[in-house]
Short mmCIF file of C-alpha atoms and ligand atoms in Angstrom, two decimals:
data_model
loop_
_atom_site.label_atom_id
_atom_site.label_comp_id
_atom_site.label_asym_id
_atom_site.label_seq_id
_atom_site.Cartn_x
_atom_site.Cartn_y
_atom_site.Cartn_z
CA MET A 19 27.27 -46.67 -16.40
CA LEU A 20 28.91 -48.38 -19.22
CA ASP A 21 30.96 -51.39 -18.57
CA VAL A 22 33.33 -50.33 -21.44
CA ASN A 23 36.02 -53.13 -21.30
CA PRO A 24 33.41 -55.83 -23.09
CA ILE A 25 32.23 -52.92 -25.22
CA ARG A 26 35.76 -52.78 -26.41
CA ALA A 27 36.25 -56.43 -27.13
CA ASP A 28 33.35 -56.16 -29.74
CA PHE A 29 35.46 -53.72 -31.76
CA PRO A 30 38.45 -55.80 -33.21
CA ILE A 31 39.61 -52.46 -34.86
CA LEU A 32 40.60 -51.23 -31.33
CA THR A 33 43.15 -53.39 -30.60
CA ARG A 34 45.42 -52.34 -33.52
CA GLU A 35 48.44 -50.14 -33.31
CA VAL A 36 49.70 -46.79 -35.42
CA TYR A 37 53.37 -46.08 -35.63
CA GLY A 38 54.00 -48.78 -32.91
CA ARG A 39 51.22 -46.91 -30.46
CA PRO A 40 47.99 -48.10 -29.59
CA LEU A 41 45.06 -46.49 -31.65
CA VAL A 42 43.48 -43.95 -29.80
CA TYR A 43 40.55 -43.48 -32.19
CA LEU A 44 38.71 -39.97 -31.95
CA ASP A 45 37.21 -39.44 -35.13
CA ASN A 46 33.56 -40.99 -34.59
CA ALA A 47 31.73 -37.92 -35.98
CA ALA A 48 33.36 -38.77 -39.46
CA THR A 49 32.49 -42.51 -38.98
CA THR A 50 32.66 -44.80 -36.19
CA GLN A 51 33.92 -48.18 -35.86
CA LYS A 52 31.85 -51.52 -36.60
CA PRO A 53 31.19 -54.11 -33.97
CA LEU A 54 31.97 -57.80 -34.78
CA THR A 55 28.08 -58.53 -34.63
CA VAL A 56 27.86 -56.10 -37.49
CA ILE A 57 30.77 -57.44 -39.17
CA ASP A 58 29.61 -61.13 -39.01
CA THR A 59 26.00 -60.06 -40.05
CA ILE A 60 27.44 -58.76 -43.64
CA THR A 61 29.68 -61.98 -43.44
CA LYS A 62 26.71 -64.52 -42.73
CA ALA A 63 24.19 -62.61 -45.23
CA TYR A 64 26.65 -63.02 -48.01
CA THR A 65 27.62 -66.50 -46.98
CA THR A 66 23.86 -67.79 -46.45
CA ILE A 67 20.94 -65.56 -48.11
CA ASN A 68 22.73 -63.73 -50.96
CA ALA A 69 19.94 -63.04 -53.70
CA ASN A 70 18.43 -60.15 -55.18
CA VAL A 71 15.61 -58.77 -53.28
CA HIS A 72 12.06 -58.19 -54.14
CA ARG A 73 12.43 -59.96 -57.47
CA GLY A 74 12.80 -63.59 -57.23
CA VAL A 75 10.26 -66.22 -56.18
CA HIS A 76 12.81 -68.71 -55.10
CA ARG A 77 13.96 -69.25 -51.38
CA LEU A 78 16.77 -67.12 -51.17
CA SER A 79 15.20 -64.48 -52.50
CA GLN A 80 12.26 -64.32 -50.41
CA GLU A 81 15.01 -64.73 -47.20
CA ALA A 82 16.87 -61.84 -48.38
CA THR A 83 13.72 -59.99 -49.13
CA ASP A 84 12.46 -60.80 -45.78
CA HIS A 85 15.66 -59.37 -43.91
CA HIS A 86 16.05 -56.52 -45.59
CA GLU A 87 12.25 -55.46 -44.93
CA ALA A 88 12.68 -56.86 -41.26
CA ALA A 89 15.53 -54.03 -41.40
CA ARG A 90 13.01 -51.22 -42.38
CA GLU A 91 10.95 -52.18 -39.60
CA THR A 92 13.94 -52.16 -37.08
CA VAL A 93 14.65 -48.67 -38.61
CA ARG A 94 10.73 -47.48 -38.27
CA ARG A 95 11.18 -48.66 -34.77
CA PHE A 96 14.36 -46.95 -34.20
CA LEU A 97 12.83 -43.81 -35.12
CA GLY A 98 9.62 -44.12 -33.91
CA ALA A 99 8.12 -43.72 -37.44
CA ALA A 100 4.38 -44.30 -37.70
CA SER A 101 4.80 -46.90 -40.79
CA THR A 102 7.44 -48.50 -43.02
CA SER A 103 6.14 -46.54 -45.73
CA GLU A 104 7.95 -43.53 -44.27
CA ILE A 105 11.28 -45.30 -44.33
CA LEU A 106 13.38 -44.65 -47.43
CA PHE A 107 16.53 -46.58 -47.71
CA THR A 108 19.16 -44.32 -49.24
CA ARG A 109 23.07 -44.16 -49.46
CA GLY A 110 23.65 -42.17 -46.89
CA THR A 111 22.54 -38.54 -45.24
CA THR A 112 23.86 -37.13 -48.46
CA GLU A 113 21.73 -38.78 -50.64
CA SER A 114 18.88 -38.70 -48.38
CA LEU A 115 19.26 -34.96 -48.53
CA ASN A 116 19.85 -34.89 -52.41
CA LEU A 117 16.59 -36.81 -52.83
CA LEU A 118 14.65 -34.39 -50.48
CA ALA A 119 16.12 -31.40 -52.11
CA THR A 120 15.61 -32.83 -55.81
CA SER A 121 11.97 -34.31 -55.30
CA PHE A 122 10.49 -31.69 -52.72
CA GLY A 123 11.74 -29.28 -54.97
CA GLU A 124 10.40 -30.57 -57.83
CA ALA A 125 6.74 -30.77 -56.21
CA PHE A 126 6.74 -27.35 -54.04
CA CYS A 127 9.32 -25.06 -54.94
CA HIS A 128 8.91 -22.55 -57.72
CA GLU A 129 10.80 -19.24 -58.39
CA GLY A 130 10.68 -16.89 -55.63
CA ASP A 131 9.82 -19.60 -53.12
CA GLU A 132 12.08 -19.78 -50.08
CA ILE A 133 14.15 -22.53 -48.47
CA ILE A 134 15.64 -22.09 -44.95
CA VAL A 135 18.71 -23.39 -43.60
CA SER A 136 21.59 -22.38 -41.31
CA GLU A 137 25.09 -21.29 -40.89
CA MET A 138 26.15 -24.54 -39.39
CA GLU A 139 24.86 -26.97 -41.84
CA HIS A 140 27.00 -29.62 -43.07
CA HIS A 141 27.60 -29.18 -47.24
CA SER A 142 25.45 -31.90 -47.60
CA ASN A 143 22.47 -29.86 -46.17
CA ILE A 144 23.70 -26.62 -48.41
CA VAL A 145 24.61 -27.75 -51.56
CA PRO A 146 21.51 -29.56 -52.75
CA TRP A 147 19.44 -26.64 -51.83
CA GLN A 148 21.65 -24.18 -53.88
CA LEU A 149 21.55 -26.92 -57.00
CA LEU A 150 17.64 -26.56 -56.40
CA CYS A 151 18.03 -22.52 -56.39
CA GLN A 152 19.68 -22.85 -59.69
CA ARG A 153 17.15 -25.05 -61.24
CA ARG A 154 14.10 -23.29 -60.15
CA GLY A 155 15.05 -19.94 -58.86
CA THR A 156 14.13 -20.56 -55.49
CA VAL A 157 15.94 -18.49 -53.07
CA LEU A 158 18.35 -19.81 -49.81
CA ARG A 159 17.97 -17.97 -46.79
CA VAL A 160 20.40 -18.79 -43.72
CA ILE A 161 20.01 -18.97 -39.86
CA PRO A 162 22.68 -16.93 -38.73
CA VAL A 163 24.90 -18.52 -35.57
CA THR A 164 25.95 -16.72 -32.60
CA ASP A 165 29.63 -16.37 -31.18
CA ASP A 166 28.72 -19.44 -28.62
CA GLY A 167 27.72 -21.24 -31.62
CA ARG A 168 24.23 -21.42 -31.21
CA LEU A 169 21.31 -21.05 -33.70
CA ASP A 170 19.63 -17.31 -33.67
CA LEU A 171 15.96 -18.13 -32.89
CA ASP A 172 14.89 -14.57 -33.23
CA ALA A 173 16.88 -14.19 -36.62
CA PHE A 174 14.90 -17.45 -37.60
CA GLN A 175 12.02 -15.92 -36.95
CA ARG A 176 12.18 -12.90 -39.25
CA LEU A 177 13.24 -15.27 -41.91
CA LEU A 178 9.83 -17.08 -42.19
CA SER A 179 7.71 -15.43 -45.01
CA PRO A 180 4.81 -16.59 -46.84
CA ARG A 181 7.06 -17.77 -49.39
CA THR A 182 9.13 -20.20 -46.93
CA ARG A 183 8.37 -23.62 -48.12
CA LEU A 184 10.75 -25.71 -45.93
CA VAL A 185 13.45 -25.32 -43.12
CA SER A 186 16.36 -27.95 -43.29
CA VAL A 187 18.35 -27.65 -40.21
CA THR A 188 21.09 -29.97 -38.35
CA HIS A 189 19.72 -31.59 -35.07
CA VAL A 190 23.59 -31.40 -33.77
CA SER A 191 26.43 -29.20 -35.38
CA ASN A 192 29.20 -31.75 -36.78
CA VAL A 193 31.91 -29.25 -35.71
CA LEU A 194 30.53 -27.50 -32.79
CA GLY A 195 28.53 -30.27 -31.30
CA THR A 196 25.93 -27.69 -30.44
CA VAL A 197 22.14 -29.61 -30.04
CA ASN A 198 20.05 -27.42 -31.89
CA PRO A 199 16.41 -27.10 -30.06
CA ILE A 200 14.74 -28.89 -33.05
CA GLU A 201 11.45 -28.77 -30.92
CA GLU A 202 11.36 -25.27 -30.93
CA ILE A 203 12.14 -24.81 -34.73
CA ILE A 204 9.34 -27.18 -35.75
CA ARG A 205 6.90 -25.71 -33.50
CA ILE A 206 7.59 -22.32 -34.56
CA ALA A 207 7.87 -23.45 -38.47
CA HIS A 208 4.32 -25.83 -38.13
CA ASP A 209 2.64 -22.40 -36.56
CA HIS A 210 3.43 -20.99 -40.00
CA ASP A 211 2.17 -24.49 -41.88
CA ILE A 212 6.11 -24.91 -42.82
CA PRO A 213 7.37 -28.24 -42.97
CA VAL A 214 10.81 -28.92 -41.50
CA ALA A 215 13.68 -31.31 -42.33
CA ILE A 216 16.29 -32.76 -39.75
CA ASP A 217 19.63 -33.68 -40.70
CA GLY A 218 20.23 -36.17 -37.82
CA ALA A 219 23.70 -37.46 -39.04
CA GLN A 220 25.40 -36.43 -35.65
CA ALA A 221 22.37 -36.77 -33.37
CA VAL A 222 21.21 -40.90 -34.22
CA PRO A 223 24.52 -42.01 -32.68
CA HIS A 224 23.74 -40.20 -29.21
CA ILE A 225 19.87 -38.77 -28.61
CA PRO A 226 17.14 -41.18 -29.16
CA ILE A 227 14.83 -39.93 -31.72
CA ASP A 228 10.82 -40.24 -31.91
CA VAL A 229 9.91 -38.47 -35.21
CA GLN A 230 6.20 -38.72 -33.91
CA GLN A 231 7.04 -36.88 -30.78
CA LEU A 232 9.09 -34.38 -32.48
CA GLY A 233 6.77 -33.96 -35.23
CA CYS A 234 9.31 -32.95 -38.02
CA ASP A 235 8.25 -33.79 -41.49
CA PHE A 236 11.83 -35.26 -42.62
CA TYR A 237 14.66 -36.78 -40.54
CA ALA A 238 17.95 -37.83 -42.37
CA PHE A 239 20.93 -39.95 -40.96
CA SER A 240 23.61 -42.34 -42.31
CA ALA A 241 24.10 -46.05 -40.82
CA HIS A 242 28.12 -45.68 -40.77
CA LYS A 243 28.00 -43.08 -38.21
CA VAL A 244 25.86 -45.36 -35.68
CA TYR A 245 28.26 -48.25 -35.70
CA GLY A 246 26.80 -49.86 -39.07
CA PRO A 247 28.12 -50.10 -42.50
CA THR A 248 28.76 -47.54 -45.11
CA GLY A 249 26.38 -47.06 -48.34
CA VAL A 250 23.33 -47.25 -46.03
CA GLY A 251 21.20 -44.10 -45.15
CA VAL A 252 17.70 -43.15 -44.33
CA LEU A 253 15.00 -40.80 -44.90
CA TYR A 254 12.14 -40.49 -42.92
CA GLY A 255 9.48 -38.53 -44.52
CA LYS A 256 5.70 -37.93 -43.42
CA GLU A 257 3.49 -39.91 -45.78
CA HIS A 258 1.51 -36.87 -46.68
CA TRP A 259 4.62 -35.27 -47.99
CA LEU A 260 5.95 -38.58 -49.96
CA GLU A 261 2.74 -39.43 -51.70
CA GLN A 262 3.06 -35.52 -52.82
CA MET A 263 6.69 -35.77 -54.43
CA PRO A 264 7.94 -37.33 -57.51
CA PRO A 265 10.49 -40.07 -57.73
CA TYR A 266 14.14 -39.10 -57.45
CA GLN A 267 15.43 -41.38 -59.47
CA GLY A 268 13.91 -43.86 -62.29
CA GLY A 269 14.68 -47.70 -62.78
CA GLY A 270 13.70 -50.99 -61.49
CA GLU A 271 11.76 -51.43 -58.53
CA MET A 272 10.13 -47.89 -58.36
CA ILE A 273 7.33 -48.44 -60.82
CA GLY A 274 3.95 -50.18 -61.19
CA HIS A 275 3.74 -50.37 -64.80
CA VAL A 276 5.99 -48.99 -67.91
CA ARG A 277 4.56 -48.37 -70.85
CA PHE A 278 6.34 -45.91 -73.44
CA SER A 279 2.84 -44.24 -73.71
CA GLY A 280 3.45 -43.49 -69.82
CA THR A 281 4.32 -45.35 -66.47
CA THR A 282 3.04 -45.59 -63.39
CA TRP A 283 4.87 -45.60 -60.10
CA ASN A 284 5.58 -48.17 -57.00
CA GLU A 285 3.81 -47.77 -53.40
CA LEU A 286 5.88 -45.95 -50.58
CA PRO A 287 8.62 -46.51 -49.79
CA TYR A 288 9.52 -48.20 -53.06
CA LYS A 289 8.64 -45.34 -55.25
CA PHE A 290 11.92 -44.02 -54.12
CA GLU A 291 14.18 -46.99 -54.19
CA ALA A 292 15.05 -47.36 -57.63
CA GLY A 293 17.11 -50.23 -58.49
CA THR A 294 18.69 -53.00 -56.78
CA PRO A 295 19.37 -51.92 -52.68
CA ASP A 296 22.05 -52.32 -50.53
CA PHE A 297 20.29 -55.26 -49.15
CA ILE A 298 23.54 -56.74 -47.26
CA GLY A 299 23.81 -53.07 -45.79
CA THR A 300 20.45 -52.80 -44.56
CA ILE A 301 20.70 -55.99 -42.93
CA ALA A 302 23.77 -54.94 -41.33
CA THR A 303 22.14 -51.61 -40.54
CA ALA A 304 19.62 -53.41 -38.30
CA ARG A 305 21.89 -55.24 -36.58
CA ALA A 306 24.21 -51.82 -35.88
CA LEU A 307 20.69 -50.38 -34.45
CA ASP A 308 19.97 -53.39 -32.58
CA TYR A 309 23.43 -53.27 -31.07
CA VAL A 310 23.05 -49.52 -29.79
CA THR A 311 19.10 -50.15 -28.57
CA ALA A 312 20.48 -52.97 -26.47
CA ILE A 313 23.14 -50.89 -24.67
CA GLY A 314 21.07 -47.68 -24.54
CA LEU A 315 21.36 -44.57 -25.97
CA PRO A 316 20.74 -42.69 -22.37
CA ALA A 317 23.89 -44.80 -21.09
CA ILE A 318 25.58 -44.19 -24.23
CA ALA A 319 25.06 -40.35 -23.92
CA ALA A 320 25.63 -40.37 -19.99
CA HIS A 321 29.04 -42.25 -20.67
CA GLU A 322 30.11 -39.73 -23.41
CA HIS A 323 28.97 -36.88 -21.48
CA ALA A 324 31.51 -37.83 -18.92
CA LEU A 325 34.54 -37.91 -21.40
CA VAL A 326 33.31 -34.63 -22.98
CA ARG A 327 33.67 -33.21 -19.39
CA ARG A 328 36.91 -34.86 -18.81
CA THR A 329 38.23 -33.41 -21.81
CA LEU A 330 37.17 -29.87 -21.18
CA ASP A 331 38.29 -29.76 -17.90
CA ALA A 332 41.85 -30.95 -19.28
CA LEU A 333 41.41 -28.38 -22.41
CA HIS A 334 40.08 -25.56 -20.20
CA ALA A 335 43.06 -25.67 -17.79
CA MET A 336 45.94 -25.39 -20.92
CA PRO A 337 47.07 -22.33 -22.54
CA ARG A 338 46.67 -21.45 -26.14
CA ILE A 339 43.91 -23.67 -26.37
CA GLU A 340 40.19 -22.20 -28.08
CA ILE A 341 37.23 -24.02 -27.92
CA TYR A 342 34.44 -23.24 -30.54
CA GLY A 343 30.63 -23.26 -29.15
CA ASP A 344 29.57 -23.19 -25.87
CA SER A 345 31.90 -25.16 -23.96
CA SER A 346 31.75 -23.08 -20.28
CA ASP A 347 28.24 -24.71 -19.07
CA HIS A 348 29.20 -28.58 -18.45
CA ARG A 349 25.84 -29.08 -16.85
CA SER A 350 24.01 -28.38 -20.08
CA LEU A 351 25.88 -30.96 -22.05
CA PHE A 352 23.80 -33.49 -24.07
CA THR A 353 20.73 -31.08 -24.01
CA ASP A 354 22.41 -28.78 -25.89
CA HIS A 355 25.99 -30.08 -26.60
CA SER A 356 26.60 -33.46 -27.98
CA SER A 357 30.17 -35.54 -28.06
CA VAL A 358 31.88 -33.45 -30.78
CA LEU A 359 34.48 -30.90 -29.55
CA SER A 360 36.24 -28.06 -32.00
CA PHE A 361 39.16 -26.19 -30.66
CA ASN A 362 42.53 -24.80 -32.12
CA LEU A 363 45.99 -24.20 -30.40
CA ALA A 364 46.78 -20.58 -31.15
CA GLY A 365 49.57 -20.34 -33.33
CA ALA A 366 49.42 -23.42 -35.19
CA HIS A 367 47.48 -24.86 -37.91
CA PRO A 368 45.03 -27.46 -37.19
CA SER A 369 46.36 -29.72 -39.89
CA ASP A 370 49.85 -29.91 -38.41
CA VAL A 371 48.49 -30.52 -35.03
CA GLY A 372 46.21 -33.25 -36.51
CA MET A 373 49.11 -34.72 -38.29
CA LEU A 374 51.58 -34.44 -35.15
CA LEU A 375 49.02 -35.93 -33.11
CA ASP A 376 48.30 -39.08 -35.51
CA HIS A 377 52.24 -39.80 -35.26
CA LEU A 378 51.54 -40.05 -31.45
CA GLY A 379 48.87 -42.66 -32.07
CA ILE A 380 45.78 -40.16 -31.97
CA ALA A 381 43.48 -39.99 -34.57
CA VAL A 382 41.23 -36.59 -35.06
CA ARG A 383 39.97 -34.92 -37.70
CA THR A 384 41.17 -31.26 -38.90
CA GLY A 385 40.00 -28.85 -41.74
CA HIS A 386 36.67 -27.40 -42.44
CA HIS A 387 34.58 -30.40 -41.73
CA CYS A 388 32.37 -29.88 -44.98
CA ALA A 389 31.14 -26.84 -43.05
CA GLN A 390 33.24 -24.08 -44.63
CA PRO A 391 30.53 -21.09 -44.07
CA LEU A 392 30.98 -22.02 -40.29
CA MET A 393 34.45 -21.73 -40.79
CA GLU A 394 33.88 -18.31 -42.41
CA ARG A 395 31.60 -17.30 -39.53
CA PHE A 396 34.26 -17.94 -37.17
CA GLY A 397 37.14 -16.31 -39.50
CA ILE A 398 39.21 -19.45 -39.43
CA PRO A 399 40.64 -21.93 -41.79
CA GLY A 400 39.47 -25.16 -39.60
CA THR A 401 39.64 -26.35 -36.73
CA VAL A 402 41.06 -29.78 -34.56
CA ARG A 403 37.97 -31.68 -33.87
CA ILE A 404 37.50 -34.61 -31.56
CA SER A 405 34.53 -36.84 -31.19
CA PHE A 406 33.54 -39.69 -29.08
CA ALA A 407 31.62 -43.13 -29.25
CA LEU A 408 30.62 -45.76 -26.91
CA TYR A 409 33.98 -47.52 -27.01
CA ASN A 410 36.51 -44.29 -25.77
CA THR A 411 37.65 -44.22 -22.23
CA ASP A 412 39.25 -41.83 -19.89
CA SER A 413 42.69 -43.37 -20.80
CA ASP A 414 41.82 -42.31 -24.30
CA ILE A 415 41.21 -38.64 -23.25
CA ASP A 416 44.48 -38.94 -20.83
CA ALA A 417 46.55 -40.32 -24.29
CA PHE A 418 45.19 -37.18 -26.17
CA ILE A 419 45.60 -34.74 -23.66
CA ALA A 420 49.61 -35.79 -23.06
CA ALA A 421 49.83 -35.96 -26.99
CA LEU A 422 48.53 -32.53 -27.35
CA ARG A 423 50.77 -30.88 -24.47
CA ARG A 424 53.67 -32.74 -26.57
CA VAL A 425 52.19 -31.17 -29.64
CA ALA A 426 52.01 -27.62 -27.97
CA GLU A 427 55.44 -27.66 -27.37
CA MET A 428 56.62 -28.42 -30.83
CA VAL A 429 54.59 -26.04 -32.78
N1 PMP B 512 25.08 -34.03 -42.19
C1 PMP B 512 26.53 -33.84 -41.21
C2 PMP B 512 25.85 -32.93 -39.70
C3 PMP B 512 27.35 -34.58 -41.15
O1 PMP B 512 28.21 -34.68 -39.90
C4 PMP B 512 27.28 -35.69 -42.15
C5 PMP B 512 28.76 -36.34 -42.33
N2 PMP B 512 30.11 -35.82 -41.87
C6 PMP B 512 26.64 -35.82 -43.07
C7 PMP B 512 25.72 -34.80 -43.25
C8 PMP B 512 26.91 -36.39 -44.37
O2 PMP B 512 26.63 -37.71 -44.53
P1 PMP B 512 26.96 -38.77 -45.02
O3 PMP B 512 28.65 -38.56 -45.94
O4 PMP B 512 27.15 -40.12 -44.28
O5 PMP B 512 26.43 -38.58 -46.36
#
């Protein structure tokens, strides 16, 4: 089990107060706080090695390049990818999925071809595909969500057709916390020779990933949700696919040779990395992944699992609480439920609940969570969402539950 006190000492922001009360930060699915080692890495990189990467022959540029490329190797190891050629740095999950939809779409999707997503996707795994559909006449097919917040796999099998070009689904729902059976989804799709992309934004901070073992064709995540800096994301893609996909953006770095008679592309992964990358950010990302690896994702997951159980026990005992997704089977947490919980207080608007909790020092998320189709599926305007990280404690939960009881008396 985790010793949380020394871990909390790594996160300076956790000592601050809001409205004169100690901060209880339960909005980790939106972004996680950063440990000092990540913050220090950023300061140190700017104060000692700042120079543009890949371009200079001078010492500073070489050092910055070495650190940036070492960061790519850290990400490769973290995801279990075969080669650093398969690790593309982006600005975040959103850009990773836009890159995929644009570039894969350009190479493989034509009028009447089909892309499958699910009803529980974040907007960033819906809208880029809708844009592709507008450009190419491709058709979006949607896996429905069951009442207990799971993907309907029978319906998924029925959606597969000879025109399906790609299945793109989230590993973990950012609203319900459902952990989708991506191994099964990948197996089913591959049986039909259809590639699979996984939105791993909510999985990577909680579940060890091995893309080769999973066999997925693409996997996307954001550094800022796994204790790293904002502005850095990753798209893992199998070399076989990336080689066939055209560049996403044009500019410096992504070229082999530029002539007005015709330009050639750089090798992987640089073909997809036009312009100066956020190399300070990638270096800090590697530090964040090292931090998580040193503590160990299984230990982090076990700790968060205990927090979720404690919260569910308290919420189940409260009147007027409706929890979305399947919260009944505590034993199955983390094989099919991650550390995100969404609920509503009957008769109260979620944003009122969120605002009142905020004034009691509890930071939660309210609203549609960039998943409006899922809100429509459940016929609700939004939810109150709490989400845990490795530094949350039992007393965070107790403070949250006490505050929620007070809120329930007010609204
Ligand atoms: N997918 C999921 C499942 C998410 O939770 C998020 C962030 N809320 C995103 C994609 C988008 O991530 P980012 O904003 O970091 O690009």
